[in-house]
mmCIF file of C-alpha atoms in Angstrom:
data_model
loop_
_atom_site.group_PDB
_atom_site.id
_atom_site.type_symbol
_atom_site.label_atom_id
_atom_site.label_comp_id
_atom_site.label_asym_id
_atom_site.label_seq_id
_atom_site.Cartn_x
_atom_site.Cartn_y
_atom_site.Cartn_z
ATOM 1 C CA MET Y 1 245.016 86.373 -42.088
ATOM 2 C CA SER Y 2 241.659 87.652 -43.189
ATOM 3 C CA GLN Y 3 238.546 86.714 -41.225
ATOM 4 C CA PRO Y 4 236.013 84.409 -42.878
ATOM 5 C CA GLN Y 5 233.052 86.243 -44.287
ATOM 6 C CA PRO Y 6 229.670 85.373 -42.764
ATOM 7 C CA ILE Y 7 227.274 83.470 -44.942
ATOM 8 C CA ASP Y 8 223.702 84.741 -44.990
ATOM 9 C CA VAL Y 9 221.439 81.709 -44.805
ATOM 10 C CA PRO Y 10 217.768 81.879 -43.813
ATOM 11 C CA GLU Y 11 217.066 80.332 -40.434
ATOM 12 C CA THR Y 12 214.082 78.325 -41.651
ATOM 13 C CA VAL Y 13 212.917 77.091 -44.983
ATOM 14 C CA GLU Y 14 209.493 78.702 -44.448
ATOM 15 C CA GLN Y 15 211.062 82.171 -44.726
ATOM 16 C CA VAL Y 16 212.074 81.478 -48.330
ATOM 17 C CA PRO Y 17 209.308 82.245 -50.854
ATOM 18 C CA GLU Y 18 208.498 79.510 -53.309
ATOM 19 C CA GLN Y 19 209.657 79.902 -56.865
ATOM 20 C CA GLY Y 20 207.249 82.054 -58.859
ATOM 21 C CA GLN Y 21 205.475 83.294 -55.737
ATOM 22 C CA LYS Y 22 205.952 86.827 -54.483
ATOM 23 C CA PRO Y 23 206.355 87.314 -50.732
ATOM 24 C CA GLN Y 24 203.824 90.141 -50.740
ATOM 25 C CA ASP Y 25 200.976 87.986 -52.180
ATOM 26 C CA VAL Y 26 199.276 87.613 -48.812
ATOM 27 C CA ARG Y 27 200.699 90.678 -47.087
ATOM 28 C CA GLY Y 28 198.155 93.301 -46.121
ATOM 29 C CA LYS Y 29 195.104 91.381 -47.392
ATOM 30 C CA SER Y 30 191.920 91.024 -45.382
ATOM 31 C CA GLN Y 31 190.204 87.712 -44.700
ATOM 32 C CA GLY Y 32 187.564 88.488 -47.311
ATOM 33 C CA GLN Y 33 190.186 89.178 -49.972
ATOM 34 C CA LEU Y 34 191.983 85.921 -49.181
ATOM 35 C CA VAL Y 35 188.680 83.986 -49.396
ATOM 36 C CA ARG Y 36 187.883 85.533 -52.778
ATOM 37 C CA GLN Y 37 191.387 84.804 -54.049
ATOM 38 C CA ARG Y 38 191.169 81.136 -53.031
ATOM 39 C CA PHE Y 39 187.645 80.764 -54.414
ATOM 40 C CA PHE Y 40 188.401 82.270 -57.817
ATOM 41 C CA GLY Y 41 191.537 80.127 -57.941
ATOM 42 C CA ASN Y 42 189.316 77.037 -57.925
ATOM 43 C CA THR Y 43 188.555 76.295 -61.577
ATOM 44 C CA GLY Y 44 185.662 73.931 -60.879
ATOM 45 C CA ALA Y 45 183.900 76.428 -58.613
ATOM 46 C CA VAL Y 46 184.277 79.305 -61.076
ATOM 47 C CA VAL Y 47 182.983 77.193 -63.973
ATOM 48 C CA SER Y 48 180.045 76.088 -61.823
ATOM 49 C CA VAL Y 49 179.175 79.712 -61.020
ATOM 50 C CA VAL Y 50 179.191 80.526 -64.746
ATOM 51 C CA VAL Y 51 177.009 77.500 -65.566
ATOM 52 C CA LEU Y 52 174.524 78.287 -62.791
ATOM 53 C CA LEU Y 53 174.282 81.952 -63.812
ATOM 54 C CA PHE Y 54 173.727 80.892 -67.426
ATOM 55 C CA ILE Y 55 170.876 78.579 -66.392
ATOM 56 C CA VAL Y 56 169.287 81.301 -64.236
ATOM 57 C CA VAL Y 57 169.512 83.951 -66.964
ATOM 58 C CA LEU Y 58 168.240 81.554 -69.644
ATOM 59 C CA SER Y 59 165.231 80.434 -67.608
ATOM 60 C CA VAL Y 60 164.242 83.970 -66.581
ATOM 61 C CA THR Y 61 164.713 85.743 -69.891
ATOM 62 C CA SER Y 62 163.354 83.054 -72.222
ATOM 63 C CA ILE Y 63 159.744 82.766 -71.032
ATOM 64 C CA GLY Y 64 159.789 85.763 -68.687
ATOM 65 C CA ILE Y 65 158.802 85.827 -65.043
ATOM 66 C CA GLY Y 66 155.524 87.159 -63.683
ATOM 67 C CA PRO Y 67 154.248 90.079 -65.768
ATOM 68 C CA ILE Y 68 157.626 90.482 -67.510
ATOM 69 C CA PRO Y 69 157.532 88.765 -70.956
ATOM 70 C CA GLY Y 70 160.411 86.763 -72.407
ATOM 71 C CA TRP Y 71 161.974 86.460 -75.830
ATOM 72 C CA TRP Y 72 160.765 82.884 -76.512
ATOM 73 C CA LYS Y 73 157.628 82.771 -78.678
ATOM 74 C CA TRP Y 74 156.037 79.656 -77.123
ATOM 75 C CA SER Y 75 154.455 79.452 -73.689
ATOM 76 C CA PRO Y 76 154.612 76.313 -71.496
ATOM 77 C CA ASP Y 77 150.898 75.507 -71.871
ATOM 78 C CA ALA Y 78 150.431 76.414 -75.566
ATOM 79 C CA THR Y 79 149.518 73.458 -77.771
ATOM 80 C CA GLY Y 80 150.204 73.185 -81.493
ATOM 81 C CA THR Y 81 150.900 70.889 -84.395
ATOM 82 C CA VAL Y 82 153.439 68.155 -83.783
ATOM 83 C CA MET Y 83 156.228 68.623 -86.319
ATOM 84 C CA ASN Y 84 158.744 65.969 -87.345
ATOM 85 C CA SER Y 85 157.358 63.522 -84.756
ATOM 86 C CA GLY Y 86 158.227 66.043 -82.038
ATOM 87 C CA ARG Y 87 161.992 65.680 -82.524
ATOM 88 C CA PRO Y 88 164.337 68.422 -81.234
ATOM 89 C CA THR Y 89 165.295 71.080 -83.779
ATOM 90 C CA LEU Y 90 168.404 72.212 -81.903
ATOM 91 C CA SER Y 91 171.460 72.302 -84.156
ATOM 92 C CA LEU Y 92 175.083 72.932 -83.206
ATOM 93 C CA LEU Y 93 176.517 73.130 -86.727
ATOM 94 C CA PRO Y 94 175.344 75.593 -87.835
ATOM 95 C CA PRO Y 95 174.131 76.984 -84.462
ATOM 96 C CA SER Y 96 170.331 77.185 -84.544
ATOM 97 C CA LEU Y 97 167.451 76.734 -82.094
ATOM 98 C CA GLY Y 98 164.756 76.061 -84.658
ATOM 99 C CA GLU Y 99 161.071 76.001 -83.858
ATOM 100 C CA HIS Y 100 161.261 73.554 -80.940
ATOM 101 C CA PRO Y 101 164.896 73.061 -79.816
ATOM 102 C CA PHE Y 102 164.049 70.463 -77.137
ATOM 103 C CA GLY Y 103 161.193 68.824 -79.053
ATOM 104 C CA GLN Y 104 157.435 68.523 -78.464
ATOM 105 C CA ASP Y 105 155.125 66.229 -76.546
ATOM 106 C CA ASN Y 106 151.988 64.475 -77.852
ATOM 107 C CA LEU Y 107 149.900 67.643 -77.582
ATOM 108 C CA GLY Y 108 152.438 69.767 -79.445
ATOM 109 C CA ARG Y 109 153.600 71.689 -76.377
ATOM 110 C CA ASP Y 110 157.119 73.077 -76.531
ATOM 111 C CA LEU Y 111 159.469 71.179 -74.222
ATOM 112 C CA PHE Y 112 161.947 74.081 -74.040
ATOM 113 C CA ALA Y 113 159.294 76.396 -72.552
ATOM 114 C CA MET Y 114 158.182 73.714 -70.102
ATOM 115 C CA CYS Y 115 161.788 73.067 -69.018
ATOM 116 C CA MET Y 116 162.370 76.773 -68.465
ATOM 117 C CA GLN Y 117 159.271 77.046 -66.280
ATOM 118 C CA GLY Y 118 160.298 73.962 -64.322
ATOM 119 C CA THR Y 119 163.806 75.362 -63.877
ATOM 120 C CA GLN Y 120 162.401 78.653 -62.565
ATOM 121 C CA TYR Y 121 160.244 76.910 -59.977
ATOM 122 C CA SER Y 122 163.051 74.565 -58.931
ATOM 123 C CA LEU Y 123 165.455 77.486 -58.479
ATOM 124 C CA ILE Y 124 162.882 79.423 -56.439
ATOM 125 C CA VAL Y 125 162.326 76.429 -54.159
ATOM 126 C CA MET Y 126 166.098 75.933 -53.837
ATOM 127 C CA ILE Y 127 166.760 79.556 -52.841
ATOM 128 C CA VAL Y 128 163.855 79.705 -50.381
ATOM 129 C CA VAL Y 129 164.921 76.430 -48.755
ATOM 130 C CA GLY Y 130 168.487 77.731 -48.408
ATOM 131 C CA LEU Y 131 167.313 80.950 -46.737
ATOM 132 C CA ILE Y 132 164.786 79.352 -44.375
ATOM 133 C CA ALA Y 133 166.925 76.366 -43.384
ATOM 134 C CA GLY Y 134 170.015 78.573 -43.026
ATOM 135 C CA ILE Y 135 168.309 81.100 -40.750
ATOM 136 C CA VAL Y 136 166.466 78.578 -38.564
ATOM 137 C CA GLY Y 137 169.420 76.187 -38.314
ATOM 138 C CA THR Y 138 171.863 78.958 -37.425
ATOM 139 C CA VAL Y 139 169.575 80.476 -34.773
ATOM 140 C CA VAL Y 140 168.701 77.142 -33.137
ATOM 141 C CA GLY Y 141 172.266 75.813 -33.201
ATOM 142 C CA GLY Y 142 173.793 79.101 -32.054
ATOM 143 C CA LEU Y 143 171.429 79.521 -29.097
ATOM 144 C CA ALA Y 144 171.871 75.899 -28.034
ATOM 145 C CA GLY Y 145 175.653 76.011 -28.288
ATOM 146 C CA TYR Y 146 176.171 79.327 -26.538
ATOM 147 C CA PHE Y 147 173.673 79.319 -23.647
ATOM 148 C CA ARG Y 148 173.781 75.560 -22.878
ATOM 149 C CA GLY Y 149 171.604 74.424 -19.973
ATOM 150 C CA TRP Y 150 167.846 74.115 -20.424
ATOM 151 C CA THR Y 151 168.003 76.122 -23.675
ATOM 152 C CA GLU Y 152 170.260 73.510 -25.256
ATOM 153 C CA ALA Y 153 168.180 70.658 -23.864
ATOM 154 C CA VAL Y 154 164.887 71.962 -25.280
ATOM 155 C CA LEU Y 155 166.258 72.977 -28.692
ATOM 156 C CA MET Y 156 168.294 69.820 -29.233
ATOM 157 C CA ARG Y 157 165.405 67.548 -28.225
ATOM 158 C CA LEU Y 158 163.240 69.381 -30.759
ATOM 159 C CA THR Y 159 165.981 68.884 -33.341
ATOM 160 C CA ASP Y 160 166.180 65.172 -32.521
ATOM 161 C CA VAL Y 161 162.420 64.764 -32.922
ATOM 162 C CA ILE Y 162 162.466 66.377 -36.381
ATOM 163 C CA ILE Y 163 165.633 64.679 -37.596
ATOM 164 C CA ILE Y 164 164.382 61.124 -36.912
ATOM 165 C CA ILE Y 165 161.428 61.626 -39.290
ATOM 166 C CA PRO Y 166 162.395 60.767 -42.898
ATOM 167 C CA LEU Y 167 162.812 64.034 -44.757
ATOM 168 C CA VAL Y 168 160.916 62.870 -47.828
ATOM 169 C CA ILE Y 169 157.846 61.907 -45.770
ATOM 170 C CA LEU Y 170 157.897 65.131 -43.743
ATOM 171 C CA ALA Y 171 158.422 67.311 -46.824
ATOM 172 C CA ALA Y 172 155.685 65.455 -48.728
ATOM 173 C CA LEU Y 173 153.189 65.988 -45.905
ATOM 174 C CA LEU Y 174 154.033 69.666 -45.454
ATOM 175 C CA GLY Y 175 154.154 70.287 -49.200
ATOM 176 C CA ARG Y 176 150.747 68.683 -49.710
ATOM 177 C CA LEU Y 177 149.264 70.835 -46.944
ATOM 178 C CA ALA Y 178 150.849 73.973 -48.406
ATOM 179 C CA ILE Y 179 149.563 73.346 -51.932
ATOM 180 C CA SER Y 180 146.052 72.528 -50.668
ATOM 181 C CA TRP Y 181 145.927 75.677 -48.526
ATOM 182 C CA VAL Y 182 147.203 77.962 -51.292
ATOM 183 C CA ARG Y 183 144.797 76.613 -53.898
ATOM 184 C CA SER Y 184 141.828 76.721 -51.536
ATOM 185 C CA HIS Y 185 142.440 80.451 -51.111
ATOM 186 C CA GLY Y 186 142.780 81.065 -54.860
ATOM 187 C CA LEU Y 187 146.376 82.324 -54.661
ATOM 188 C CA PRO Y 188 148.639 82.401 -57.768
ATOM 189 C CA THR Y 189 151.174 79.759 -58.726
ATOM 190 C CA PHE Y 190 154.086 81.752 -57.287
ATOM 191 C CA ALA Y 191 152.478 81.500 -53.848
ATOM 192 C CA THR Y 192 152.302 77.710 -54.250
ATOM 193 C CA VAL Y 193 155.989 77.466 -55.123
ATOM 194 C CA LEU Y 194 156.934 79.854 -52.308
ATOM 195 C CA ALA Y 195 154.875 77.942 -49.732
ATOM 196 C CA LEU Y 196 156.426 74.649 -50.879
ATOM 197 C CA GLY Y 197 159.913 76.085 -50.469
ATOM 198 C CA VAL Y 198 159.156 77.533 -47.014
ATOM 199 C CA LEU Y 199 157.780 74.255 -45.662
ATOM 200 C CA ILE Y 200 160.608 72.171 -47.132
ATOM 201 C CA GLY Y 201 163.030 74.639 -45.529
ATOM 202 C CA LEU Y 202 161.291 74.214 -42.156
ATOM 203 C CA ALA Y 203 161.911 70.471 -42.460
ATOM 204 C CA SER Y 204 165.565 70.707 -43.592
ATOM 205 C CA TRP Y 205 167.308 72.771 -40.878
ATOM 206 C CA PRO Y 206 168.204 70.121 -38.188
ATOM 207 C CA PRO Y 207 171.551 68.961 -39.725
ATOM 208 C CA LEU Y 208 172.764 72.565 -39.973
ATOM 209 C CA ALA Y 209 171.655 73.270 -36.392
ATOM 210 C CA ARG Y 210 173.742 70.382 -35.075
ATOM 211 C CA LEU Y 211 176.824 71.582 -36.948
ATOM 212 C CA VAL Y 212 176.418 75.185 -35.791
ATOM 213 C CA ARG Y 213 175.931 74.026 -32.204
ATOM 214 C CA GLY Y 214 179.210 72.116 -32.357
ATOM 215 C CA GLU Y 215 181.043 75.184 -33.678
ATOM 216 C CA PHE Y 216 179.562 77.398 -30.953
ATOM 217 C CA LEU Y 217 180.505 74.890 -28.256
ATOM 218 C CA THR Y 218 184.109 75.044 -29.424
ATOM 219 C CA LEU Y 219 184.354 78.795 -29.946
ATOM 220 C CA ARG Y 220 182.654 79.843 -26.697
ATOM 221 C CA GLU Y 221 185.626 78.415 -24.768
ATOM 222 C CA ARG Y 222 188.272 80.302 -26.745
ATOM 223 C CA GLU Y 223 190.410 83.055 -25.245
ATOM 224 C CA PHE Y 224 189.011 85.885 -27.357
ATOM 225 C CA VAL Y 225 185.484 85.096 -26.121
ATOM 226 C CA ASP Y 226 186.698 85.124 -22.502
ATOM 227 C CA ALA Y 227 188.427 88.449 -23.117
ATOM 228 C CA ALA Y 228 185.253 89.938 -24.595
ATOM 229 C CA ARG Y 229 183.210 88.639 -21.646
ATOM 230 C CA LEU Y 230 185.657 90.138 -19.133
ATOM 231 C CA ALA Y 231 185.537 93.433 -21.030
ATOM 232 C CA GLY Y 232 181.798 93.609 -20.322
ATOM 233 C CA ALA Y 233 180.443 92.626 -23.748
ATOM 234 C CA SER Y 234 176.863 91.419 -23.775
ATOM 235 C CA SER Y 235 175.858 87.952 -24.980
ATOM 236 C CA GLY Y 236 174.391 89.394 -28.167
ATOM 237 C CA ARG Y 237 177.601 91.235 -29.011
ATOM 238 C CA ILE Y 238 179.722 88.169 -28.292
ATOM 239 C CA ILE Y 239 177.499 86.019 -30.533
ATOM 240 C CA PHE Y 240 177.220 88.425 -33.475
ATOM 241 C CA LYS Y 241 180.646 90.101 -33.327
ATOM 242 C CA HIS Y 242 182.979 87.349 -32.147
ATOM 243 C CA ILE Y 243 181.542 83.840 -32.570
ATOM 244 C CA LEU Y 244 179.214 84.044 -35.581
ATOM 245 C CA PRO Y 245 181.849 85.531 -37.982
ATOM 246 C CA ASN Y 246 184.074 82.541 -37.210
ATOM 247 C CA THR Y 247 181.322 80.105 -38.229
ATOM 248 C CA VAL Y 248 180.510 81.743 -41.566
ATOM 249 C CA GLY Y 249 182.537 79.155 -43.467
ATOM 250 C CA VAL Y 250 180.715 76.169 -41.973
ATOM 251 C CA ILE Y 251 177.308 77.829 -42.387
ATOM 252 C CA THR Y 252 177.904 78.888 -46.001
ATOM 253 C CA VAL Y 253 179.195 75.515 -47.143
ATOM 254 C CA ASN Y 254 176.367 73.581 -45.516
ATOM 255 C CA ILE Y 255 173.713 75.944 -46.889
ATOM 256 C CA THR Y 256 174.950 75.180 -50.402
ATOM 257 C CA LEU Y 257 174.664 71.465 -49.648
ATOM 258 C CA LEU Y 258 171.127 71.999 -48.329
ATOM 259 C CA MET Y 259 170.225 73.862 -51.521
ATOM 260 C CA SER Y 260 171.562 71.026 -53.653
ATOM 261 C CA SER Y 261 169.538 68.513 -51.626
ATOM 262 C CA ALA Y 262 166.470 70.769 -51.830
ATOM 263 C CA ILE Y 263 166.318 70.759 -55.615
ATOM 264 C CA LEU Y 264 166.597 66.968 -55.638
ATOM 265 C CA LEU Y 265 163.914 66.726 -52.954
ATOM 266 C CA GLU Y 266 161.568 69.033 -54.859
ATOM 267 C CA THR Y 267 162.161 66.971 -57.989
ATOM 268 C CA SER Y 268 161.358 63.780 -56.090
ATOM 269 C CA LEU Y 269 158.142 65.217 -54.659
ATOM 270 C CA SER Y 270 156.999 66.455 -58.061
ATOM 271 C CA TYR Y 271 157.876 63.075 -59.579
ATOM 272 C CA LEU Y 272 155.677 61.377 -56.959
ATOM 273 C CA GLY Y 273 152.854 63.829 -57.611
ATOM 274 C CA LEU Y 274 153.207 65.506 -54.188
ATOM 275 C CA GLY Y 275 154.916 68.688 -55.325
ATOM 276 C CA ILE Y 276 154.080 71.176 -58.061
ATOM 277 C CA GLN Y 277 151.084 69.913 -60.014
ATOM 278 C CA ALA Y 278 149.158 70.640 -63.209
ATOM 279 C CA PRO Y 279 148.763 72.995 -64.948
ATOM 280 C CA ASP Y 280 152.208 74.148 -63.753
ATOM 281 C CA TRP Y 281 155.430 72.388 -64.650
ATOM 282 C CA SER Y 282 158.474 71.391 -62.635
ATOM 283 C CA LEU Y 283 161.459 69.340 -63.728
ATOM 284 C CA GLY Y 284 160.306 66.366 -61.655
ATOM 285 C CA ARG Y 285 156.797 66.503 -63.099
ATOM 286 C CA LEU Y 286 158.229 66.602 -66.631
ATOM 287 C CA ILE Y 287 160.168 63.404 -65.946
ATOM 288 C CA ASN Y 288 157.084 61.798 -64.411
ATOM 289 C CA GLU Y 289 154.847 62.730 -67.337
ATOM 290 C CA ASN Y 290 157.324 61.526 -69.971
ATOM 291 C CA GLN Y 291 158.812 58.430 -68.342
ATOM 292 C CA THR Y 292 156.730 56.126 -70.557
ATOM 293 C CA ALA Y 293 158.225 57.755 -73.664
ATOM 294 C CA PHE Y 294 161.823 57.001 -72.674
ATOM 295 C CA ALA Y 295 162.208 54.202 -75.235
ATOM 296 C CA THR Y 296 160.485 55.921 -78.171
ATOM 297 C CA ARG Y 297 161.143 59.644 -77.576
ATOM 298 C CA PRO Y 298 164.009 59.865 -75.053
ATOM 299 C CA TRP Y 299 164.548 63.616 -75.516
ATOM 300 C CA LEU Y 300 161.383 64.242 -73.467
ATOM 301 C CA PHE Y 301 163.153 62.536 -70.575
ATOM 302 C CA TRP Y 302 166.714 63.740 -71.173
ATOM 303 C CA TRP Y 303 166.369 67.501 -71.102
ATOM 304 C CA PRO Y 304 164.700 67.848 -67.670
ATOM 305 C CA GLY Y 305 167.276 65.408 -66.300
ATOM 306 C CA VAL Y 306 170.138 67.431 -67.794
ATOM 307 C CA PHE Y 307 168.966 70.591 -66.042
ATOM 308 C CA ILE Y 308 168.492 68.787 -62.724
ATOM 309 C CA VAL Y 309 171.994 67.302 -62.859
ATOM 310 C CA ALA Y 310 173.573 70.579 -64.023
ATOM 311 C CA ILE Y 311 172.026 72.615 -61.204
ATOM 312 C CA ALA Y 312 172.812 70.042 -58.505
ATOM 313 C CA LEU Y 313 176.426 69.575 -59.650
ATOM 314 C CA SER Y 314 176.974 73.328 -59.924
ATOM 315 C CA ILE Y 315 175.781 73.881 -56.358
ATOM 316 C CA ASN Y 316 177.979 71.031 -55.088
ATOM 317 C CA PHE Y 317 181.095 72.350 -56.841
ATOM 318 C CA ILE Y 318 180.400 75.852 -55.532
ATOM 319 C CA GLY Y 319 180.117 74.403 -52.028
ATOM 320 C CA ASP Y 320 183.459 72.610 -52.449
ATOM 321 C CA GLY Y 321 185.045 75.858 -53.623
ATOM 322 C CA LEU Y 322 183.660 77.751 -50.625
ATOM 323 C CA ARG Y 323 184.942 75.050 -48.267
ATOM 324 C CA ASP Y 324 188.448 75.318 -49.696
ATOM 325 C CA ALA Y 325 188.267 79.124 -49.655
ATOM 326 C CA PHE Y 326 187.187 79.434 -46.027
ATOM 327 C CA ASP Y 327 189.570 76.742 -44.779
ATOM 328 C CA PRO Y 328 193.166 77.511 -45.855
ATOM 329 C CA ARG Y 329 194.255 74.042 -44.690
ATOM 330 C CA GLN Y 330 192.304 72.505 -47.580
ATOM 331 C CA ARG Y 331 195.040 73.004 -50.166
ATOM 332 C CA LYS Y 332 195.764 70.775 -53.104
ATOM 333 C CA PHE Y 333 199.161 69.120 -53.297
ATOM 334 C CA ASN Y 334 201.145 70.391 -56.275
ATOM 335 C CA PRO Y 335 204.038 67.999 -57.094
ATOM 336 C CA LYS Y 336 205.731 70.461 -59.458
ATOM 337 C CA ARG Y 337 205.775 73.232 -56.871
ATOM 338 C CA ALA Y 338 207.007 70.779 -54.239
ATOM 339 C CA ARG Y 339 209.950 69.750 -56.465
ATOM 340 C CA GLU Y 340 210.764 73.394 -57.169
ATOM 341 C CA ALA Y 341 210.644 74.205 -53.483
ATOM 342 C CA GLY Y 342 212.844 71.205 -52.727
ATOM 343 C CA SER Y 343 215.446 72.194 -55.313
ATOM 344 C CA GLY Y 344 215.437 75.755 -53.970
ATOM 345 C CA THR Y 345 215.966 74.466 -50.430
ATOM 346 C CA ASP Y 346 218.910 72.323 -51.488
ATOM 347 C CA THR Y 347 220.497 75.336 -53.164
ATOM 348 C CA LEU Y 348 220.152 77.452 -50.060
ATOM 349 C CA ARG Y 349 221.497 74.738 -47.777
ATOM 350 C CA THR Y 350 224.510 73.975 -49.922
ATOM 351 C CA PRO Y 351 226.778 76.839 -48.632
ATOM 352 C CA LEU Y 352 225.975 75.919 -45.037
ATOM 353 C CA ALA Y 353 226.821 72.285 -45.701
ATOM 354 C CA ASP Y 354 230.098 73.281 -47.383
ATOM 355 C CA ALA Y 355 231.000 75.459 -44.451
ATOM 356 C CA ALA Y 356 230.465 72.539 -42.074
ATOM 357 C CA GLN Y 357 232.903 70.268 -43.972
ATOM 358 C CA PRO Y 358 236.525 69.898 -42.715
ATOM 359 C CA GLY Y 359 238.844 72.422 -44.269
ATOM 360 C CA ALA Y 360 236.062 74.752 -45.292
ATOM 361 C CA ALA Y 361 237.259 77.420 -42.878
ATOM 362 C CA GLY Y 362 240.772 77.217 -44.294
ATOM 363 C CA GLN Y 363 239.466 77.523 -47.838
ATOM 364 C CA ALA Y 364 237.409 80.523 -46.823
ATOM 365 C CA THR Y 365 240.467 82.270 -45.265
ATOM 366 C CA ARG Y 366 242.460 81.751 -48.406
#
């Protein structure tokens, strides 16, 4: 009688690759490569990056920046003759910009040029706020979470004092002081925008500091930190080489959320007359100046709003993509792949189930 042949069945279902997925997809890849793969696999995040880059390139190249001229023939403060009641000349079929694609105001100024200048200033404020709030929040939260004791007590009480003040009121006060100081010294417009962004950033860091502190409190008790401390590593090396790289995901995602909030805050301040003021334009000031024309000439109100919404949504979608990329547990449920994996599991378990049935051994010997 011949001996029954052994049946090769995987011990666990996890060892079986899903249908259409190669086992070597994640083999030998660094953490950075895995993050990039997850991020570029997020359609919404990739589309948002493209939209944001398009807005940045359009605003910079159209009217130029600083001494560099742009390709658009009108400047934001140039007046002219109002044509066709100031209606937009933008045409999709056939594609054409016309003389004034976004329309004109009562003085004949080109709305497209004004929107591009407002977009430039809003983007500058957004980037500066992200840098300042990210640096200050990370430093304060990291020091408080790692050293504890009196360092944590002082820094967290300072954070509590700042965080209880409404952000709009604090940013309005600091922004007003910044604009007054810059203009009293005769500095250019770029200095005004930069100072506004710096002071808004100094008022926006407390939420990030609290999050970073919580991450540091958790990571400082982990085994790899204890091993580094026993090996003689200094506090600076432990912070920058062991703990901080593990908080990059939280920091990056929350900085994008701060940037999205910053552009809305700058728009609100300019709308209230506490941000960027005449003769310069921001998206919030455009909405404020043209709010009375909403019923008769709505395009003067629409276009600044479109750019505000597009930038804010793009930043939010990019932040969602970064969150999913840095946290592999944030995976979307795919019903089709689950059914395919289930059918593949049933196929693999079938021989084992047949072998367990009565008479299976006798059938195998025959």
